[in-house]
Amino acid sequence: MGYERAKEQPLTFVLVHGSFADVRFWNGVAGMLRKMGHKVFVPEYPGHGSDPNTNVTHGMISRAVADFILARQLRDIILVGHSFGGSVVQKTAELVPDRIKRLVFMNGFVIGEGQSVVDQFPPQVQQLFEQLRQLSPDDTIMLPFPVFRDAFVNLADLQLARQLYSEVRPEPAKPSFEKLDLKAFYKLNIPRSYLYLTDDNLLPQGEGYGWHPHMSGRLGLFRLIRSDGDHMTYFRTQPALLAQKLVEASRD
Amino acid sequence: MGYERAKEQPLTFVLVHGSFADVRFWNGVAGMLRKMGHKVFVPEYPGHGSDPNTNVTHGMISRAVADFILARQLRDIILVGHSFGGSVVQKTAELVPDRIKRLVFMNGFVIGEGQSVVDQFPPQVQQLFEQLRQLSPDDTIMLPFPVFRDAFVNLADLQLARQLYSEVRPEPAKPSFEKLDLKAFYKLNIPRSYLYLTDDNLLPQGEGYGWHPHMSGRLGLFRLIRSDGDHMTYFRTQPALLAQKLVEASRD
Amino acid sequence: MGYERAKEQPLTFVLVHGSFADVRFWNGVAGMLRKMGHKVFVPEYPGHGSDPNTNVTHGMISRAVADFILARQLRDIILVGHSFGGSVVQKTAELVPDRIKRLVFMNGFVIGEGQSVVDQFPPQVQQLFEQLRQLSPDDTIMLPFPVFRDAFVNLADLQLARQLYSEVRPEPAKPSFEKLDLKAFYKLNIPRSYLYLTDDNLLPQGEGYGWHPHMSGRLGLFRLIRSDGDHMTYFRTQPALLAQKLVEASRD
């Protein structure tokens, strides 16, 4: 039924990846969405992909995504943010609200006014990030494998976990530590959805933390769609499932 | 195995619908339960169905359900409440406790002593309900389509959402705003179950709100049965699944 | 894929059962794990199985499990605790940390420093346990059938619930009431996983109680694996599913 509807209502997706990733993160899901008849755009942003600069700000990133949308004259878009990309979607929505039909957070950060991405983690994890940042020569954070394996790809087997880890690049630290002014975001009336992957334990689930219902609850009225999946594995192994769920989160 | 047991142990269901609905809400599930060999009764109550009166009270509604049970001399019933119907089940149980074998709340409100149905919503939603009530000519609440589409039928596609919305009638406001005396309910020892539809985001999930575990937790010892499903869609599209889960929640 | 990997990486499991059970509790799951190519050991501990003594302590139990591991010269083990067995795993890990490759809690108690197993229950349930203890001639707790049926085996039909209840033996009370010194446990760096059976309502789910995320959250970094299942039923009816999930929780 989703496939039939897609023919009737093709959607225009802009997919924003998260930390420790680049545009290739969306390859599987984007391919499935295109097969279903949708248009899909995947912007790269500063400090990622082929950009060697690690001295980037959160504002540079959201500005780059907004410019991508404007340069291609995209309208009525479904703006999707995964993980750190959620916070990018929040700030991009402030810049080009009239281009966006619906915001979709896919285990994406929904930052509270005046907070940072790192603020969403428990104190011990914040300390770990701070230490990793200090240890790096270029103000980046690189995940130790045991953290990646158990917290990011808990559903993967070891071989796949190693493969996915080999693709991880150090993440510029600054944007995740910046306190974000989101007053304009919290006045927007753009429809929004939360696609919640229920096996994702990167953030503690519940009791003051977590993707859903803790951060999703900041969205006010939103459409909830749930799916199996941890933080990263199913993007590689179950792209058809995630694309289908993304359409359910995105359709009118 | 459920089907085999139903032959051995036919149950007597009384199904109580919620707000914005009438007896037709249960058509699909009731039909499936009857096919499985169970007896099913679906009472209409004041202010709903063919009753044009909107000046009804919560007491009138629970009294009507109790009278329905007494008039038909029903005994050993499984009394099921969906949504607002949960609060009706609570008060009906006070009136005819000896007729009830088990209470089943199906994403049904379990109201705390001295609270109202509306009290179970976050402050912003309470304000919305208050405004909608003020706007109506006859003290009813009518849901705007965007609220219905994202909060009541998030799993539906647009066509089905519109179809279900076309069946929604304005809901008499007063019973949902009444503070309920439930001291007698909380002394009852009738076995109870909570059938939790996990995709239902009408109430925030967790952190001080929600069907389960927040309101279900007021039941003390209860049997938990979980199922996929949002607040209303699967009653139309997956009646066999919901009937099966209802039997699992209801059997001895 | 799990089966293929098992051939490559056979694991050594030590499975620790919980209260109201004995080594036979693991028969189904252990059989499946062995078929998959793993080594499986299931220690009995004092006060359970053929041991008629009910005057046992938590220390006697964890010591017995540690001695079992030492006597068989087991190394690189996956130490799995279900229910009360979780607290045993915590203390056993303090005794033989160098023998353990990974700890797996399977709806197992993760006790906070200085707390008891009984402390993890809501006050009313604590009172019930206290009363049941007082009523017993030998300081044991025997579950009333209605509690067992709705809180331990909610997914079972009545026939299976009765069968499983017939196998329940009174549980020595003392170990569950003891306050545990877990300071050493909380300094261990052994990798750990939580296998969460999502239909288990023995402990309230969320809001200050529960297997996950409340108690699991005490583990710091851990691998989360989720599965359908209540507290006990699927050990009898779905051993292949639970064995597969256990491998996902246990593999490197």
mmCIF file of N, CA, C and O in Angstrom, chain A residues 124 146-151 153-162 198-201 204-207 226 228 237, chain C residues 1 5 8-9 102 191-193 196 206-209 212-215 217 220-226 248 251-252:
data_model
loop_
_atom_site.group_PDB
_atom_site.id
_atom_site.type_symbol
_atom_site.label_atom_id
_atom_site.label_comp_id
_atom_site.label_asym_id
_atom_site.label_seq_id
_atom_site.Cartn_x
_atom_site.Cartn_y
_atom_site.Cartn_z
ATOM 1 N N GLN A 124 28.601 10.735 32.924
ATOM 2 C CA GLN A 124 29.807 9.929 32.670
ATOM 3 C C GLN A 124 30.178 9.940 31.189
ATOM 4 O O GLN A 124 31.345 9.925 30.819
ATOM 5 N N PRO A 146 35.057 -0.680 21.510
ATOM 6 C CA PRO A 146 34.067 -1.311 22.397
ATOM 7 C C PRO A 146 32.812 -0.454 22.601
ATOM 8 O O PRO A 146 31.708 -0.979 22.743
ATOM 9 N N VAL A 147 32.980 0.868 22.605
ATOM 10 C CA VAL A 147 31.816 1.750 22.728
ATOM 11 C C VAL A 147 30.967 1.674 21.468
ATOM 12 O O VAL A 147 29.740 1.530 21.516
ATOM 13 N N PHE A 148 31.620 1.760 20.311
ATOM 14 C CA PHE A 148 30.895 1.680 19.045
ATOM 15 C C PHE A 148 30.147 0.357 18.931
ATOM 16 O O PHE A 148 28.969 0.319 18.572
ATOM 17 N N ARG A 149 30.816 -0.724 19.254
ATOM 18 C CA ARG A 149 30.254 -2.055 19.053
ATOM 19 C C ARG A 149 28.997 -2.292 19.917
ATOM 20 O O ARG A 149 28.006 -2.814 19.450
ATOM 21 N N ASP A 150 29.062 -1.886 21.184
ATOM 22 C CA ASP A 150 27.925 -2.164 22.065
ATOM 23 C C ASP A 150 26.861 -1.060 22.053
ATOM 24 O O ASP A 150 25.682 -1.339 22.300
ATOM 25 N N ALA A 151 27.241 0.181 21.793
ATOM 26 C CA ALA A 151 26.271 1.280 21.897
ATOM 27 C C ALA A 151 25.719 1.754 20.557
ATOM 28 O O ALA A 151 24.637 2.318 20.502
ATOM 29 N N VAL A 153 26.060 -0.265 17.357
ATOM 30 C CA VAL A 153 25.689 -1.355 16.435
ATOM 31 C C VAL A 153 25.456 -2.646 17.225
ATOM 32 O O VAL A 153 25.971 -3.710 16.869
ATOM 33 N N ASN A 154 24.638 -2.549 18.268
ATOM 34 C CA ASN A 154 24.408 -3.688 19.151
ATOM 35 C C ASN A 154 23.766 -4.878 18.447
ATOM 36 O O ASN A 154 23.923 -6.012 18.885
ATOM 37 N N LEU A 155 23.055 -4.627 17.344
ATOM 38 C CA LEU A 155 22.395 -5.725 16.636
ATOM 39 C C LEU A 155 23.314 -6.392 15.603
ATOM 40 O O LEU A 155 22.945 -7.426 15.039
ATOM 41 N N ALA A 156 24.461 -5.809 15.355
ATOM 42 C CA ALA A 156 25.366 -6.367 14.336
ATOM 43 C C ALA A 156 26.161 -7.535 14.901
ATOM 44 O O ALA A 156 26.379 -7.633 16.112
ATOM 45 N N ASP A 157 26.632 -8.424 14.009
ATOM 46 C CA ASP A 157 27.617 -9.395 14.473
ATOM 47 C C ASP A 157 29.001 -8.743 14.394
ATOM 48 O O ASP A 157 29.139 -7.606 13.911
ATOM 49 N N LEU A 158 29.997 -9.432 14.903
ATOM 50 C CA LEU A 158 31.309 -8.802 15.046
ATOM 51 C C LEU A 158 31.894 -8.372 13.704
ATOM 52 O O LEU A 158 32.465 -7.288 13.568
ATOM 53 N N GLN A 159 31.712 -9.222 12.700
ATOM 54 C CA GLN A 159 32.276 -8.908 11.379
ATOM 55 C C GLN A 159 31.692 -7.608 10.828
ATOM 56 O O GLN A 159 32.414 -6.731 10.348
ATOM 57 N N LEU A 160 30.385 -7.476 10.925
ATOM 58 C CA LEU A 160 29.731 -6.264 10.437
ATOM 59 C C LEU A 160 30.103 -5.066 11.301
ATOM 60 O O LEU A 160 30.318 -3.958 10.790
ATOM 61 N N ALA A 161 30.192 -5.274 12.609
ATOM 62 C CA ALA A 161 30.570 -4.179 13.507
ATOM 63 C C ALA A 161 31.945 -3.642 13.128
ATOM 64 O O ALA A 161 32.170 -2.425 13.084
ATOM 65 N N ARG A 162 32.868 -4.556 12.822
ATOM 66 C CA ARG A 162 34.217 -4.124 12.428
ATOM 67 C C ARG A 162 34.191 -3.387 11.095
ATOM 68 O O ARG A 162 34.898 -2.402 10.893
ATOM 69 N N THR A 198 13.737 1.168 18.082
ATOM 70 C CA THR A 198 13.539 0.823 19.491
ATOM 71 C C THR A 198 14.701 0.072 20.139
ATOM 72 O O THR A 198 14.715 -0.081 21.358
ATOM 73 N N ASP A 199 15.643 -0.423 19.344
ATOM 74 C CA ASP A 199 16.772 -1.164 19.925
ATOM 75 C C ASP A 199 17.987 -0.278 20.137
ATOM 76 O O ASP A 199 19.077 -0.782 20.454
ATOM 77 N N ASP A 200 17.822 1.022 19.952
ATOM 78 C CA ASP A 200 18.935 1.969 20.040
ATOM 79 C C ASP A 200 19.140 2.368 21.498
ATOM 80 O O ASP A 200 18.292 2.997 22.111
ATOM 81 N N ASN A 201 20.292 1.972 22.026
ATOM 82 C CA ASN A 201 20.605 2.242 23.430
ATOM 83 C C ASN A 201 21.790 3.200 23.570
ATOM 84 O O ASN A 201 22.436 3.260 24.610
ATOM 85 N N PRO A 204 20.508 6.434 27.129
ATOM 86 C CA PRO A 204 19.670 5.611 28.009
ATOM 87 C C PRO A 204 18.201 5.760 27.621
ATOM 88 O O PRO A 204 17.754 6.853 27.278
ATOM 89 N N GLN A 205 17.469 4.655 27.659
ATOM 90 C CA GLN A 205 16.057 4.688 27.258
ATOM 91 C C GLN A 205 15.187 5.026 28.458
ATOM 92 O O GLN A 205 14.920 4.176 29.288
ATOM 93 N N GLY A 206 14.712 6.249 28.507
ATOM 94 C CA GLY A 206 13.781 6.617 29.569
ATOM 95 C C GLY A 206 14.456 7.230 30.775
ATOM 96 O O GLY A 206 15.681 7.371 30.842
ATOM 97 N N GLU A 207 13.614 7.662 31.738
ATOM 98 C CA GLU A 207 14.114 8.238 32.992
ATOM 99 C C GLU A 207 15.070 9.403 32.763
ATOM 100 O O GLU A 207 16.216 9.389 33.199
ATOM 101 N N ARG A 226 7.293 3.659 14.956
ATOM 102 C CA ARG A 226 8.306 2.846 15.614
ATOM 103 C C ARG A 226 8.809 1.759 14.673
ATOM 104 O O ARG A 226 8.070 1.276 13.826
ATOM 105 N N ASP A 228 11.878 -1.722 14.655
ATOM 106 C CA ASP A 228 13.083 -2.371 15.155
ATOM 107 C C ASP A 228 14.292 -1.624 14.604
ATOM 108 O O ASP A 228 14.213 -0.986 13.552
ATOM 109 N N THR A 237 21.825 -3.074 6.886
ATOM 110 C CA THR A 237 21.285 -4.426 6.669
ATOM 111 C C THR A 237 19.794 -4.466 6.362
ATOM 112 O O THR A 237 19.304 -5.465 5.855
ATOM 113 N N MET C 1 22.651 -16.725 10.051
ATOM 114 C CA MET C 1 23.971 -16.087 10.211
ATOM 115 C C MET C 1 24.496 -16.364 11.621
ATOM 116 O O MET C 1 25.663 -16.646 11.810
ATOM 117 N N ARG C 5 27.998 -18.180 12.544
ATOM 118 C CA ARG C 5 29.002 -17.590 13.417
ATOM 119 C C ARG C 5 29.301 -18.496 14.611
ATOM 120 O O ARG C 5 30.420 -18.569 15.083
ATOM 121 N N GLU C 8 32.003 -20.673 14.067
ATOM 122 C CA GLU C 8 33.292 -20.000 14.108
ATOM 123 C C GLU C 8 33.681 -19.622 15.533
ATOM 124 O O GLU C 8 34.841 -19.644 15.887
ATOM 125 N N GLN C 9 32.684 -19.206 16.328
ATOM 126 C CA GLN C 9 32.997 -18.745 17.672
ATOM 127 C C GLN C 9 32.120 -19.441 18.705
ATOM 128 O O GLN C 9 31.121 -18.900 19.155
ATOM 129 N N ARG C 102 32.000 -12.052 29.456
ATOM 130 C CA ARG C 102 30.902 -11.095 29.395
ATOM 131 C C ARG C 102 29.803 -11.517 30.373
ATOM 132 O O ARG C 102 29.540 -12.703 30.550
ATOM 133 N N PRO C 191 32.842 -6.583 30.121
ATOM 134 C CA PRO C 191 31.745 -6.211 29.211
ATOM 135 C C PRO C 191 30.430 -6.830 29.674
ATOM 136 O O PRO C 191 30.415 -7.923 30.255
ATOM 137 N N ARG C 192 29.332 -6.118 29.434
ATOM 138 C CA ARG C 192 28.040 -6.613 29.899
ATOM 139 C C ARG C 192 26.938 -6.302 28.900
ATOM 140 O O ARG C 192 27.029 -5.331 28.137
ATOM 141 N N SER C 193 25.939 -7.173 28.902
ATOM 142 C CA SER C 193 24.779 -7.013 28.026
ATOM 143 C C SER C 193 23.510 -7.137 28.848
ATOM 144 O O SER C 193 23.505 -7.774 29.908
ATOM 145 N N TYR C 196 16.571 -7.905 27.223
ATOM 146 C CA TYR C 196 15.330 -7.424 27.827
ATOM 147 C C TYR C 196 14.116 -8.063 27.158
ATOM 148 O O TYR C 196 13.866 -7.851 25.968
ATOM 149 N N GLY C 206 9.268 1.025 34.004
ATOM 150 C CA GLY C 206 9.510 2.459 33.932
ATOM 151 C C GLY C 206 9.107 3.202 35.192
ATOM 152 O O GLY C 206 8.608 2.613 36.147
ATOM 153 N N GLU C 207 9.386 4.507 35.202
ATOM 154 C CA GLU C 207 9.026 5.366 36.330
ATOM 155 C C GLU C 207 9.563 4.836 37.664
ATOM 156 O O GLU C 207 8.835 4.609 38.610
ATOM 157 N N GLY C 208 10.882 4.642 37.727
ATOM 158 C CA GLY C 208 11.519 4.310 38.996
ATOM 159 C C GLY C 208 11.686 2.838 39.280
ATOM 160 O O GLY C 208 12.246 2.470 40.320
ATOM 161 N N TYR C 209 11.170 1.976 38.397
ATOM 162 C CA TYR C 209 11.282 0.535 38.589
ATOM 163 C C TYR C 209 11.595 -0.126 37.257
ATOM 164 O O TYR C 209 11.572 0.521 36.212
ATOM 165 N N HIS C 212 14.522 -2.846 32.561
ATOM 166 C CA HIS C 212 15.147 -1.932 31.613
ATOM 167 C C HIS C 212 14.178 -0.788 31.344
ATOM 168 O O HIS C 212 12.994 -1.039 31.180
ATOM 169 N N PRO C 213 14.608 0.439 31.366
ATOM 170 C CA PRO C 213 15.987 0.930 31.508
ATOM 171 C C PRO C 213 16.427 1.187 32.948
ATOM 172 O O PRO C 213 17.562 1.596 33.158
ATOM 173 N N HIS C 214 15.529 0.942 33.912
ATOM 174 C CA HIS C 214 15.856 1.361 35.276
ATOM 175 C C HIS C 214 17.075 0.608 35.834
ATOM 176 O O HIS C 214 18.098 1.214 36.155
ATOM 177 N N MET C 215 16.962 -0.721 35.964
ATOM 178 C CA MET C 215 18.092 -1.455 36.552
ATOM 179 C C MET C 215 19.237 -1.627 35.568
ATOM 180 O O MET C 215 20.412 -1.568 35.946
ATOM 181 N N GLY C 217 20.255 0.409 33.566
ATOM 182 C CA GLY C 217 20.999 1.669 33.544
ATOM 183 C C GLY C 217 22.147 1.711 34.534
ATOM 184 O O GLY C 217 23.060 2.532 34.405
ATOM 185 N N GLY C 220 26.097 1.052 33.281
ATOM 186 C CA GLY C 220 26.938 1.929 32.468
ATOM 187 C C GLY C 220 26.826 1.513 31.012
ATOM 188 O O GLY C 220 25.740 1.229 30.521
ATOM 189 N N LEU C 221 27.978 1.443 30.318
ATOM 190 C CA LEU C 221 27.955 0.992 28.916
ATOM 191 C C LEU C 221 27.573 -0.479 28.873
ATOM 192 O O LEU C 221 28.238 -1.316 29.478
ATOM 193 N N PHE C 222 26.478 -0.796 28.171
ATOM 194 C CA PHE C 222 26.104 -2.203 28.001
ATOM 195 C C PHE C 222 25.450 -2.379 26.642
ATOM 196 O O PHE C 222 24.953 -1.424 26.048
ATOM 197 N N ARG C 223 25.469 -3.621 26.144
ATOM 198 C CA ARG C 223 24.800 -3.937 24.890
ATOM 199 C C ARG C 223 23.355 -4.317 25.173
ATOM 200 O O ARG C 223 23.109 -5.223 25.974
ATOM 201 N N LEU C 224 22.433 -3.654 24.514
ATOM 202 C CA LEU C 224 21.013 -3.972 24.683
ATOM 203 C C LEU C 224 20.539 -4.895 23.568
ATOM 204 O O LEU C 224 20.786 -4.632 22.391
ATOM 205 N N ILE C 225 19.886 -5.976 23.948
ATOM 206 C CA ILE C 225 19.174 -6.830 22.996
ATOM 207 C C ILE C 225 17.754 -6.985 23.528
ATOM 208 O O ILE C 225 17.566 -7.286 24.706
ATOM 209 N N ARG C 226 16.761 -6.747 22.676
ATOM 210 C CA ARG C 226 15.364 -6.862 23.088
ATOM 211 C C ARG C 226 14.712 -8.070 22.434
ATOM 212 O O ARG C 226 15.082 -8.485 21.336
ATOM 213 N N GLU C 248 23.084 -13.308 20.480
ATOM 214 C CA GLU C 248 23.274 -11.912 20.036
ATOM 215 C C GLU C 248 23.770 -11.040 21.188
ATOM 216 O O GLU C 248 24.537 -10.099 20.987
ATOM 217 N N ARG C 251 27.833 -12.734 21.934
ATOM 218 C CA ARG C 251 28.946 -12.820 20.979
ATOM 219 C C ARG C 251 29.851 -11.596 21.111
ATOM 220 O O ARG C 251 29.442 -10.563 21.623
ATOM 221 N N ASP C 252 31.083 -11.748 20.630
ATOM 222 C CA ASP C 252 32.030 -10.635 20.707
ATOM 223 C C ASP C 252 31.505 -9.432 19.924
ATOM 224 O O ASP C 252 30.707 -9.589 19.010
#
